PDB file of C-alpha atoms in Angstrom:
ATOM      1  CA  MET A   1     -15.867  -8.098 -17.406  1.00  0.00           C
ATOM      2  CA  ASP A   2     -14.439 -10.114 -19.779  1.00  0.00           C
ATOM      3  CA  ASN A   3     -12.930  -7.366 -21.519  1.00  0.00           C
ATOM      4  CA  ILE A   4     -11.652  -5.314 -18.433  1.00  0.00           C
ATOM      5  CA  GLU A   5     -10.020  -8.897 -17.738  1.00  0.00           C
ATOM      6  CA  ARG A   6      -8.604  -8.887 -21.377  1.00  0.00           C
ATOM      7  CA  ASN A   7      -7.176  -5.191 -20.806  1.00  0.00           C
ATOM      8  CA  THR A   8      -5.825  -5.632 -17.562  1.00  0.00           C
ATOM      9  CA  GLY A   9      -3.543  -9.301 -18.698  1.00  0.00           C
ATOM     10  CA  GLU A  10      -2.101  -7.024 -21.659  1.00  0.00           C
ATOM     11  CA  ALA A  11      -1.502  -4.083 -19.356  1.00  0.00           C
ATOM     12  CA  THR A  12       0.538  -6.790 -17.240  1.00  0.00           C
ATOM     13  CA  GLY A  13       2.118  -8.528 -20.072  1.00  0.00           C
ATOM     14  CA  GLU A  14       3.483  -5.187 -20.889  1.00  0.00           C
ATOM     15  CA  LEU A  15       4.710  -4.289 -17.476  1.00  0.00           C
ATOM     16  CA  ARG A  16       5.997  -8.243 -17.022  1.00  0.00           C
ATOM     17  CA  GLN A  17       8.000  -7.110 -20.473  1.00  0.00           C
ATOM     18  CA  ALA A  18       9.003  -3.486 -19.488  1.00  0.00           C
ATOM     19  CA  ARG A  19      10.038  -5.433 -16.264  1.00  0.00           C
ATOM     20  CA  ILE A  20      12.539  -7.857 -18.826  1.00  0.00           C
ATOM     21  CA  TYR A  21      13.321  -4.552 -21.106  1.00  0.00           C
ATOM     22  CA  GLN A  22      14.889  -3.392 -17.432  1.00  0.00           C
ATOM     23  CA  ASP A  23      16.516  -6.454 -16.076  1.00  0.00           C
ATOM     24  CA  ARG A  24      18.807  -6.598 -19.359  1.00  0.00           C
ATOM     25  CA  THR A  25      19.161  -2.404 -19.368  1.00  0.00           C
ATOM     26  CA  ASN A  26      20.505  -2.789 -16.129  1.00  0.00           C
ATOM     27  CA  ALA A  27      23.059  -5.804 -16.663  1.00  0.00           C
ATOM     28  CA  TRP A  28      24.671  -4.196 -19.289  1.00  0.00           C
ATOM     29  CA  LYS A  29      25.390  -1.119 -17.032  1.00  0.00           C
ATOM     30  CA  ARG A  30      26.538  -3.109 -14.276  1.00  0.00           C
ATOM     31  CA  ILE A  31      29.153  -4.802 -17.301  1.00  0.00           C
ATOM     32  CA  ILE A  32      30.189  -1.743 -18.521  1.00  0.00           C
ATOM     33  CA  PHE A  33      30.986  -0.228 -15.393  1.00  0.00           C
ATOM     34  CA  TYR A  34      32.992  -3.240 -13.940  1.00  0.00           C
ATOM     35  CA  ILE A  35      34.880  -2.664 -17.457  1.00  0.00           C
ATOM     36  CA  PHE A  36      35.097   0.981 -17.011  1.00  0.00           C
ATOM     37  CA  PHE A  37      36.437   0.146 -12.696  1.00  0.00           C
ATOM     38  CA  PHE A  38      38.750  -2.399 -13.677  1.00  0.00           C
ATOM     39  CA  LEU A  39      40.174  -0.101 -16.682  1.00  0.00           C
ATOM     40  CA  ALA A  40      40.645   2.149 -14.532  1.00  0.00           C
ATOM     41  CA  VAL A  41      42.206   0.119 -12.414  1.00  0.00           C
ATOM     42  CA  ILE A  42      44.329  -0.849 -14.399  1.00  0.00           C
ATOM     43  CA  ILE A  43      45.426   2.413 -15.409  1.00  0.00           C
ATOM     44  CA  PHE A  44      45.832   3.296 -11.724  1.00  0.00           C
ATOM     45  CA  ILE A  45      48.202   0.599 -11.503  1.00  0.00           C
ATOM     46  CA  ALA A  46      50.361   1.097 -14.293  1.00  0.00           C
ATOM     47  CA  ILE A  47      50.790   5.082 -13.899  1.00  0.00           C
ATOM     48  CA  GLY A  48      51.081   5.291  -9.833  1.00  0.00           C
ATOM     49  CA  GLY A  49      52.179   1.706  -9.274  1.00  0.00           C
ATOM     50  CA  SER A  50      55.370   2.877  -8.268  1.00  0.00           C
ATOM     51  CA  SER A  51      54.333   5.809  -6.186  1.00  0.00           C
ATOM     52  CA  PHE A  52      51.593   3.619  -4.417  1.00  0.00           C
ATOM     53  CA  MET A  53      54.037   1.188  -3.890  1.00  0.00           C
ATOM     54  CA  LYS A  54      56.037   4.076  -2.078  1.00  0.00           C
ATOM     55  CA  LEU A  55      52.780   4.212   0.701  1.00  0.00           C
ATOM     56  CA  PHE A  56      53.544   1.100   1.477  1.00  0.00           C
ATOM     57  CA  GLY A  57      57.649   1.365   2.492  1.00  0.00           C
ATOM     58  CA  GLY A  58      58.663  -0.251  -0.742  1.00  0.00           C
ATOM     59  CA  ASP A  59      61.938   1.399  -1.627  1.00  0.00           C
ATOM     60  CA  ASP A  60      62.241   4.847  -3.238  1.00  0.00           C
ATOM     61  CA  LYS A  61      65.275   3.750  -5.869  1.00  0.00           C
ATOM     62  CA  ASN A  62      63.202   1.741  -7.981  1.00  0.00           C
TER      63      ASN A  62
END
């Protein structure tokens, strides 16, 4: 009985460790995704800003 409890205790400890590691990697993936999304928005505004403004009624002379 004591041996089984010790084994399950080690298993839950490993699961807890794996869950912490999973949260950390998910946080990094989320941060990287937001950085790429932010850069994509900046590039989109820089390249297609004038044509993008025409959709909202900006004048064509610029």
